[in-house]
């Protein structure tokens, strides 16, 4: 399998290892597969007997054709094992009622769905370095709205030849998220708060990646990305869509070939894009439901084809979705339009004006695979309460956003992707459940009492750990910060 650029600009297709090492297409754009590999219904039926690790291997080897089967197996078994995941199904699907299901993507080491990709991607990255003739050091830059940061720190911790720098918005993450990051020990790990919001962090990192002069000045050090624009983040996320379907088959909930919807709490559009890849590969998906919070730029786009980021940025109780520039949408547009020149024009205009639009016929094509909706702040709390009352099941704020839209749009069996443990966002969940407010650690105790749900080991005792990364910088200070790390 070869990878090409969403805006063209490559003289030849890249191998997966090259694409994973580069992160972004040099000169602009994202790597996309040249075509989609297919699984037949018979292939899909076979998955129901398999463990997560084996399903991973079957999916990944279709994309990582330059990795040997042994290499992929080693990466997969290192990533998804009993030590890192507390559930044997890794991503269990739970039935709430009738046609409504939840897939729990938070059983990994940091309690958010980012682990699904970031336990595996660093392993693929180390192999990519070996395969492509590594430079002395790779410096991985991560802009995070909270969850990616910790998951990347855990995934890359102590890997040789790799240095990691994480940037998070100073006031844009929860107390638990902040502590998860600032207390992570590791020789090769650095974390800094940035004065601004997530788009400032991501904008800063993107600016650095597209500045060749700056990159050349970091002699012997190559910058890479672990953000969801990296192909190595996207591919692992395809796996659990197949796993969910296989589990529903295994449990007798669906017939082979029956279509299922997935409702996805969306920010940077990486998770739902992986669902689209699964669909293109032959998974019987009815609709993918793109659920946004109050930052509903995507809902508007799916309605009238106008993507306009020039609007107020809202800080919400689902901070990992507080994003106005959904980077992976570019890949989706490429697949829908199949025209890299057009995608290049769209993103040129977007960079200049902060707005772009597509024709009505394109919107119609998009609507054939995607539905969309959003959930406001009050509704988010109400849904947390309602789901607890009706099903005795507890969900976090991100999951609640997708749950509400799924309940409204329900046409057939729908699986809501649950992207974080309730213990990661205790304040809002406690509020939704009518518990008493306190500091986040008191609230975690309250949650334990109200829900009876076992405390996630990712947050257990972190309030007692020493803070080892206390720095706070301006967006303008990011370059200097990186220069210092490159010299380390
Ligand atoms: C990252 C994240 C999301 C959004 O996922 P995207 O792939 O960026 O769309 C949703 N929920 C949680 C908890 C997250 O950490």
Coordinates of C-alpha atoms and ligand atoms in Angstrom, one line a residue:
X1 CA 0.0 0.0 0.0
X2 CA 1.3 3.5 -0.9
X3 CA 0.3 6.8 0.6
X4 CA -0.3 10.0 -1.3
X5 CA -1.0 13.6 -0.2
X6 CA -4.4 15.2 0.2
X7 CA -3.1 18.2 -1.7
X8 CA -0.9 16.3 -4.1
X9 CA 2.6 17.5 -4.1
X10 CA 4.4 14.2 -3.9
X11 CA 6.5 12.8 -6.8
X12 CA 5.9 9.2 -5.7
X13 CA 3.7 7.4 -3.2
X14 CA 5.2 6.9 0.2
X15 CA 5.5 3.7 2.1
X16 CA 3.6 3.5 5.5
X17 CA 6.9 3.8 7.4
X18 CA 7.8 6.9 5.5
X19 CA 4.4 8.4 6.1
X20 CA 4.4 7.6 9.8
X21 CA 7.9 9.0 10.2
X22 CA 7.1 12.3 8.3
X23 CA 3.7 12.9 10.0
X24 CA 2.6 15.5 7.5
X25 CA 3.2 15.7 3.7
X26 CA 6.2 18.0 3.2
X27 CA 4.8 21.3 1.9
X28 CA 1.3 20.8 3.2
X29 CA -1.5 18.2 3.3
X30 CA -2.0 14.8 5.0
X31 CA -1.1 11.3 4.0
X32 CA -4.0 9.1 2.7
X33 CA -4.0 5.6 1.3
X34 CA -4.0 5.3 -2.4
X35 CA -7.0 3.0 -2.2
X36 CA -9.0 1.2 0.5
X37 CA -8.3 -2.5 1.1
X38 CA -11.5 -4.6 1.4
X39 CA -12.8 -7.3 3.8
X40 CA -15.5 -9.5 2.5
X41 CA -18.5 -10.5 4.8
X42 CA -16.8 -13.9 5.2
X43 CA -13.6 -12.2 6.4
X44 CA -15.7 -10.1 8.8
X45 CA -17.5 -13.2 10.1
X46 CA -14.2 -14.8 10.9
X47 CA -13.3 -11.9 13.2
X48 CA -15.9 -12.9 15.7
X49 CA -13.8 -15.8 17.0
X50 CA -10.7 -13.6 17.3
X51 CA -9.0 -11.7 20.1
X52 CA -8.5 -7.9 19.7
X53 CA -4.8 -8.5 18.9
X54 CA -5.6 -10.9 16.1
X55 CA -8.2 -8.6 14.6
X56 CA -5.6 -5.8 14.7
X57 CA -3.1 -7.9 12.8
X58 CA -5.7 -8.7 10.0
X59 CA -6.6 -5.0 9.6
X60 CA -3.1 -3.5 9.9
X61 CA -1.3 -5.8 7.5
X62 CA -3.5 -4.5 4.7
X63 CA -2.2 -1.0 5.3
X64 CA 1.4 -1.7 6.6
X65 CA 2.5 -3.7 3.6
X66 CA 6.1 -2.6 4.2
X67 CA 6.1 -4.1 7.7
X68 CA 6.6 -7.8 8.1
X69 CA 3.8 -9.8 9.8
X70 CA 6.2 -10.5 12.7
X71 CA 6.9 -6.8 13.1
X72 CA 3.2 -5.9 13.2
X73 CA 2.5 -8.8 15.6
X74 CA 5.2 -7.5 18.0
X75 CA 3.8 -4.0 17.9
X76 CA 0.3 -5.2 18.5
X77 CA 1.1 -7.5 21.3
X78 CA 3.2 -4.8 23.0
X79 CA 0.3 -2.4 22.7
X80 CA -2.8 -4.3 23.5
X81 CA -2.0 -6.7 26.4
X82 CA -3.4 -7.5 29.8
X83 CA -0.8 -5.2 31.4
X84 CA -2.0 -2.1 29.6
X85 CA -5.7 -2.9 29.2
X86 CA -7.9 -3.9 32.1
X87 CA -10.6 -5.6 30.0
X88 CA -10.0 -8.8 28.0
X89 CA -12.1 -7.5 25.1
X90 CA -10.0 -4.3 25.1
X91 CA -13.0 -2.3 23.7
X92 CA -16.1 -4.1 25.1
X93 CA -19.6 -3.3 23.7
X94 CA -22.3 -3.0 26.3
X95 CA -26.0 -3.1 25.6
X96 CA -28.1 -0.4 27.3
X97 CA -31.5 -1.3 25.8
X98 CA -33.1 -2.5 22.5
X99 CA -31.0 -1.0 19.8
X100 CA -28.7 1.2 21.9
X101 CA -25.1 0.1 22.6
X102 CA -22.0 1.7 24.0
X103 CA -18.4 0.8 23.1
X104 CA -16.0 1.5 26.0
X105 CA -12.8 2.8 24.6
X106 CA -11.3 3.8 27.9
X107 CA -9.8 0.6 29.4
X108 CA -6.3 1.6 28.5
X109 CA -3.5 3.1 30.7
X110 CA -4.7 6.8 30.6
X111 CA -8.5 6.3 30.7
X112 CA -9.2 7.9 27.3
X113 CA -9.7 6.5 23.8
X114 CA -6.4 8.1 22.7
X115 CA -4.7 5.0 24.2
X116 CA -6.2 2.8 21.4
X117 CA -3.9 4.6 19.0
X118 CA -1.1 5.8 21.2
X119 CA -0.2 2.5 22.7
X120 CA 0.5 1.2 19.2
X121 CA 1.7 4.3 17.2
X122 CA 5.0 4.8 19.1
X123 CA 5.9 1.1 18.4
X124 CA 5.1 1.6 14.7
X125 CA 7.1 4.7 14.8
X126 CA 10.2 3.1 16.2
X127 CA 10.1 0.5 13.5
X128 CA 9.5 3.2 10.9
X129 CA 12.8 4.9 12.1
X130 CA 14.6 1.6 11.7
X131 CA 13.2 1.0 8.2
X132 CA 13.8 4.4 6.8
X133 CA 17.3 5.0 8.1
X134 CA 16.9 7.0 11.3
X135 CA 18.4 10.4 12.1
X136 CA 20.1 10.8 15.4
X137 CA 17.0 12.0 17.2
X138 CA 13.3 12.4 16.5
X139 CA 11.6 15.1 18.4
X140 CA 7.8 14.4 18.6
X141 CA 5.7 17.5 19.0
X142 CA 2.2 17.1 20.5
X143 CA -0.5 19.7 20.8
X144 CA -3.2 18.4 23.1
X145 CA -6.6 19.5 24.3
X146 CA -5.9 17.2 27.3
X147 CA -6.1 13.5 26.5
X148 CA -3.5 13.1 23.7
X149 CA -0.8 14.6 25.9
X150 CA -0.9 11.9 28.6
X151 CA -1.5 9.1 26.2
X152 CA 1.6 10.2 24.1
X153 CA 3.8 10.5 27.2
X154 CA 2.9 7.0 28.2
X155 CA 3.3 5.6 24.7
X156 CA 6.7 7.1 24.0
X157 CA 8.2 7.0 27.5
X158 CA 11.8 5.9 27.5
X159 CA 12.0 4.9 23.8
X160 CA 15.5 5.4 22.6
X161 CA 16.3 8.1 20.0
X162 CA 13.0 9.8 20.7
X163 CA 12.3 13.0 22.6
X164 CA 8.7 14.2 23.3
X165 CA 7.4 17.7 23.8
X166 CA 3.7 18.2 24.8
X167 CA 1.9 21.5 24.7
X168 CA -1.5 22.0 26.3
X169 CA -3.7 25.0 26.8
X170 CA -3.1 26.5 30.2
X171 CA -6.7 26.8 31.3
X172 CA -8.2 24.3 28.8
X173 CA -7.8 21.0 30.6
X174 CA -9.2 19.5 33.8
X175 CA -7.2 19.2 37.0
X176 CA -7.0 15.4 36.5
X177 CA -5.7 15.8 33.0
X178 CA -3.2 18.4 34.0
X179 CA -1.8 16.3 36.8
X180 CA -1.7 13.2 34.6
X181 CA 0.7 15.1 32.3
X182 CA 2.7 17.2 34.7
X183 CA 3.5 14.2 36.9
X184 CA 4.8 11.8 34.2
X185 CA 8.4 10.9 34.8
X186 CA 10.6 10.0 31.9
X187 CA 14.1 11.0 30.7
X188 CA 12.8 11.9 27.2
X189 CA 9.6 13.7 28.2
X190 CA 8.8 17.5 28.4
X191 CA 5.5 19.2 29.0
X192 CA 4.6 22.9 28.8
X193 CA 1.4 24.8 29.3
X194 CA 0.7 27.4 26.6
X195 CA -1.2 30.7 27.2
X196 CA -4.1 30.3 24.8
X197 CA -6.6 27.6 23.7
X198 CA -6.1 24.3 21.9
X199 CA -6.2 26.0 18.5
X200 CA -3.2 28.1 19.6
X201 CA -1.3 25.0 20.6
X202 CA -2.1 23.2 17.4
X203 CA -1.6 26.3 15.3
X204 CA 1.8 26.8 16.9
X205 CA 2.9 23.2 16.2
X206 CA 1.5 23.3 12.6
X207 CA 3.4 26.6 12.0
X208 CA 6.6 25.0 13.1
X209 CA 6.1 22.0 10.9
X210 CA 5.7 24.1 7.8
X211 CA 8.7 26.3 8.6
X212 CA 11.6 24.6 6.7
X213 CA 14.2 27.1 7.7
X214 CA 13.5 26.5 11.4
X215 CA 13.5 22.7 10.9
X216 CA 16.8 22.9 9.1
X217 CA 18.3 24.8 12.0
X218 CA 17.7 21.9 14.3
X219 CA 20.7 19.9 13.1
X220 CA 20.6 16.1 13.4
X221 CA 17.1 16.4 14.9
X222 CA 13.9 15.6 12.9
X223 CA 10.6 16.9 14.1
X224 CA 7.6 14.5 14.0
X225 CA 4.0 14.5 15.1
X226 CA 2.0 12.2 17.2
X227 CA -1.2 14.2 16.7
X228 CA -4.1 12.6 15.0
X229 CA -2.9 13.9 11.7
X230 CA -0.2 11.2 11.8
X231 CA -1.2 8.1 9.8
X232 CA 0.1 5.9 12.7
X233 CA -2.7 7.4 14.8
X234 CA -5.4 6.8 12.3
X235 CA -4.9 3.2 11.4
X236 CA -5.1 1.7 14.9
X237 CA -8.5 3.4 15.3
X238 CA -10.0 1.4 12.4
X239 CA -9.6 -1.8 14.4
X240 CA -12.2 -1.2 17.1
X241 CA -15.0 -0.6 14.6
X242 CA -14.4 -4.1 13.2
X243 CA -14.1 -5.4 16.8
X244 CA -17.4 -3.9 17.8
X245 CA -19.2 -5.4 14.8
X246 CA -17.5 -8.8 15.5
X247 CA -18.6 -8.7 19.1
X248 CA -22.2 -7.9 18.2
X249 CA -22.1 -10.9 15.8
X250 CA -20.5 -13.1 18.4
X251 CA -23.1 -12.2 21.0
X252 CA -25.9 -12.8 18.6
X253 CA -27.1 -9.2 18.6
X254 CA -26.9 -8.8 14.8
X255 CA -27.0 -10.9 11.6
X256 CA -24.0 -10.9 9.3
X257 CA -24.3 -8.0 6.9
X258 CA -26.8 -6.1 9.0
X259 CA -26.0 -2.4 9.1
X260 CA -25.0 -0.7 12.3
X261 CA -24.6 3.0 13.1
X262 CA -21.8 4.5 15.1
X263 CA -22.2 7.8 17.0
X264 CA -18.9 9.5 17.6
X265 CA -18.0 12.4 19.9
X266 CA -15.9 14.4 17.6
X267 CA -13.2 17.0 17.8
X268 CA -10.3 16.7 15.4
X269 CA -12.3 14.2 13.3
X270 CA -9.8 11.4 13.7
X271 CA -12.0 8.9 15.5
X272 CA -15.0 9.2 13.1
X273 CA -12.6 9.2 10.1
X274 CA -11.4 5.8 11.1
X275 CA -15.0 4.7 11.1
X276 CA -15.3 5.9 7.6
X277 CA -12.2 3.9 6.6
X278 CA -13.8 0.8 8.1
X279 CA -17.0 1.5 6.1
X280 CA -15.0 1.9 2.9
X281 CA -13.2 -1.4 3.7
X282 CA -16.6 -3.2 3.7
X283 CA -17.9 -3.0 7.3
X284 CA -21.7 -2.8 7.1
X285 CA -22.2 0.7 8.6
X286 CA -25.5 2.5 8.1
X287 CA -24.5 6.0 9.1
X288 CA -21.6 7.5 11.0
X289 CA -23.1 10.1 13.4
X290 CA -20.8 13.1 13.9
X291 CA -21.6 14.5 17.3
X292 CA -20.2 17.9 18.4
X293 CA -20.5 20.0 21.5
X294 CA -21.3 23.7 21.6
X295 CA -18.3 24.3 19.2
X296 CA -20.5 23.0 16.5
X297 CA -18.6 24.1 13.4
X298 CA -18.9 20.6 11.9
X299 CA -22.7 20.4 12.4
X300 CA -23.0 23.6 10.5
X301 CA -20.7 22.3 7.8
X302 CA -22.7 19.2 7.3
X303 CA -25.9 21.3 7.1
X304 CA -24.9 23.8 4.4
X305 CA -21.4 23.0 3.2
X306 CA -19.8 26.1 4.7
X307 CA -17.0 25.6 7.2
X308 CA -16.4 28.8 9.1
X309 CA -14.0 28.9 11.9
X310 CA -14.5 32.6 12.5
X311 CA -16.7 32.2 15.5
X312 CA -16.6 32.4 19.2
X313 CA -14.6 29.6 20.8
X314 CA -16.5 28.0 23.7
X315 CA -14.8 26.2 26.6
X316 CA -17.1 23.4 27.4
X317 CA -17.3 20.4 29.9
X318 CA -16.2 18.2 27.0
X319 CA -12.8 19.9 26.5
X320 CA -11.3 17.2 24.3
X321 CA -13.8 18.3 21.7
X322 CA -13.2 22.1 22.0
X323 CA -11.8 22.5 18.6
X324 CA -12.7 24.8 15.7
X325 CA -10.2 23.4 13.1
X326 CA -10.9 19.7 12.7
X327 CA -7.7 18.6 11.0
X328 CA -8.8 15.2 9.8
X329 CA -11.7 16.6 7.9
X330 CA -9.2 17.3 5.2
X331 CA -8.7 13.6 4.6
X332 CA -12.4 13.0 4.5
X333 CA -12.9 15.8 1.9
X334 CA -10.1 14.3 -0.1
X335 CA -11.8 10.9 -0.2
X336 CA -15.2 12.4 -1.1
X337 CA -13.9 14.8 -3.8
X338 CA -11.0 12.5 -5.0
X339 CA -9.3 15.7 -6.3
X340 CA -6.1 16.9 -4.6
X341 CA -6.0 20.1 -6.5
X342 CA -9.4 21.1 -5.2
X343 CA -8.5 20.1 -1.7
X344 CA -5.4 22.3 -2.0
X345 CA -7.5 25.2 -3.1
X346 CA -9.9 24.7 -0.3
X347 CA -7.2 24.7 2.3
X348 CA -5.4 27.7 0.8
X349 CA -8.5 29.7 1.1
X350 CA -9.1 28.3 4.6
X351 CA -5.6 29.4 5.7
X352 CA -6.1 32.9 4.3
X353 CA -9.8 33.5 5.3
X354 CA -10.7 31.0 7.9
X355 CA -13.7 29.8 5.8
X356 CA -14.3 27.5 2.9
X357 CA -17.3 25.9 1.2
X358 CA -18.3 23.0 -0.9
X359 CA -21.1 22.6 -3.4
X360 CA -24.6 21.2 -2.4
X361 CA -24.0 18.0 -4.4
X362 CA -20.9 17.4 -2.2
X363 CA -22.9 17.9 0.9
X364 CA -25.4 15.4 -0.4
X365 CA -22.7 12.9 -1.0
X366 CA -21.4 13.4 2.5
X367 CA -24.9 12.9 4.0
X368 CA -25.1 9.5 2.5
X369 CA -22.4 8.3 4.9
X370 CA -22.7 10.9 7.8
X371 CA -25.3 12.3 10.0
X372 CA -24.6 15.1 12.5
X373 CA -25.9 16.9 15.5
X374 CA -24.7 18.7 18.6
X375 CA -25.3 18.8 22.3
X376 CA -25.3 21.9 24.4
X377 CA -24.0 22.1 28.0
X378 CA -27.3 21.8 29.8
X379 CA -28.4 18.9 27.7
X380 CA -25.1 17.2 28.3
X381 CA -25.7 17.1 32.1
X382 CA -29.3 16.0 31.6
X383 CA -28.2 13.0 29.5
X384 CA -25.6 11.9 32.1
X385 CA -28.5 11.8 34.7
X386 CA -31.0 10.2 32.3
X387 CA -28.6 7.4 31.3
X388 CA -27.8 6.7 34.9
X389 CA -31.5 6.7 35.9
X390 CA -32.8 4.6 33.0
X391 CA -29.9 2.1 32.5
X392 CA -27.9 2.4 35.7
X393 CA -25.0 3.2 33.5
X394 CA -22.5 6.1 34.0
X395 CA -21.0 8.1 31.1
X396 CA -18.6 11.0 30.9
X397 CA -19.3 14.3 29.2
X398 CA -17.8 13.4 25.8
X399 CA -19.8 10.2 25.6
X400 CA -22.9 12.2 26.7
X401 CA -22.6 14.4 23.7
X402 CA -22.6 11.4 21.3
X403 CA -25.3 9.7 23.4
X404 CA -27.8 12.6 23.0
X405 CA -27.3 12.9 19.3
X406 CA -27.6 9.1 18.9
X407 CA -30.9 9.0 20.9
X408 CA -32.3 11.7 18.6
X409 CA -31.2 10.3 15.3
X410 CA -31.7 6.6 16.1
X411 CA -32.8 4.7 13.0
X412 CA -31.3 1.3 13.5
X413 CA -28.9 -0.3 16.0
X414 CA -26.4 2.3 17.1
X415 CA -23.2 2.0 19.0
X416 CA -22.2 5.1 20.9
X417 CA -18.4 5.4 21.2
X418 CA -17.5 6.1 24.9
X419 CA -14.2 8.0 24.7
X420 CA -13.4 8.6 28.4
X421 CA -13.8 7.1 31.8
X422 CA -16.1 9.1 34.1
X423 CA -13.1 9.5 36.5
X424 CA -11.2 11.6 34.0
X425 CA -13.8 14.4 34.1
X426 CA -15.2 14.1 37.6
X427 CA -16.5 17.7 38.2
X428 CA -19.0 17.6 35.3
X429 CA -20.1 14.0 35.8
X430 CA -20.7 14.7 39.5
X431 CA -22.8 17.7 38.6
X432 CA -24.8 15.7 36.1
X433 CA -25.5 13.0 38.7
X434 CA -26.5 15.6 41.3
X435 CA -23.5 14.9 43.7
X436 CA -21.8 17.5 45.8
X437 CA -19.1 19.7 44.2
X438 CA -15.7 19.8 45.8
X439 CA -12.1 19.6 44.5
X440 CA -11.7 17.0 41.7
X441 CA -10.4 14.4 44.1
X442 CA -13.3 14.7 46.5
X443 CA -15.5 14.4 43.5
X444 CA -13.8 11.2 42.4
X445 CA -14.7 9.8 45.8
X446 CA -18.2 11.0 45.4
X447 CA -18.4 9.3 42.0
X448 CA -17.2 6.1 43.4
X449 CA -19.9 6.2 46.0
X450 CA -22.8 7.2 43.6
X451 CA -21.9 4.9 40.7
X452 CA -20.2 2.0 42.4
X453 CA -17.9 1.9 39.4
X454 CA -14.3 0.7 40.1
X455 CA -11.8 3.6 40.2
X456 CA -9.7 3.8 37.0
X457 CA -6.1 3.0 37.8
X458 CA -5.0 6.0 35.6
X459 CA -6.2 8.4 38.2
X460 CA -5.6 6.4 41.4
X461 CA -3.3 8.3 43.7
X462 CA -2.1 10.9 41.2
X463 CA -2.8 13.8 43.5
X464 CA 0.1 12.5 45.6
X465 CA 2.6 12.4 42.8
X466 CA 5.2 15.2 42.5
X467 CA 4.7 17.7 39.6
X468 CA 7.8 17.5 37.4
X469 CA 6.8 19.7 34.5
X470 CA 5.6 23.1 35.7
X471 CA 6.6 25.4 32.8
X472 CA 4.1 27.8 31.1
X473 CA 5.0 29.6 27.9
X474 CA 3.5 32.0 25.2
X475 CA 2.6 30.7 21.8
X476 CA 5.6 32.7 20.5
X477 CA 7.8 30.9 23.0
X478 CA 7.2 27.5 21.5
X479 CA 10.1 27.7 19.0
X480 CA 12.7 28.6 21.6
X481 CA 11.4 25.8 23.8
X482 CA 11.9 23.3 21.0
X483 CA 15.4 24.7 20.2
X484 CA 16.4 24.0 23.7
X485 CA 15.1 20.4 23.6
X486 CA 16.8 19.8 20.3
X487 CA 20.2 20.7 21.9
X488 CA 19.6 18.5 24.9
Ligands
LIG1 C1 -9.8 13.2 21.5 C2 -11.1 13.0 22.2 C3 -12.3 13.1 21.5 C4 -12.3 13.6 20.0 O1 -11.7 12.7 19.1 P1 -11.3 13.2 17.7 O2 -10.6 12.0 17.1 O3 -10.3 14.3 17.9 O4 -12.5 13.6 16.9 C5 -13.5 12.8 22.1 N1 -13.5 12.4 23.4 C6 -12.4 12.3 24.1 C7 -12.5 11.9 25.5 C8 -11.1 12.6 23.5 O5 -10.0 12.4 24.3

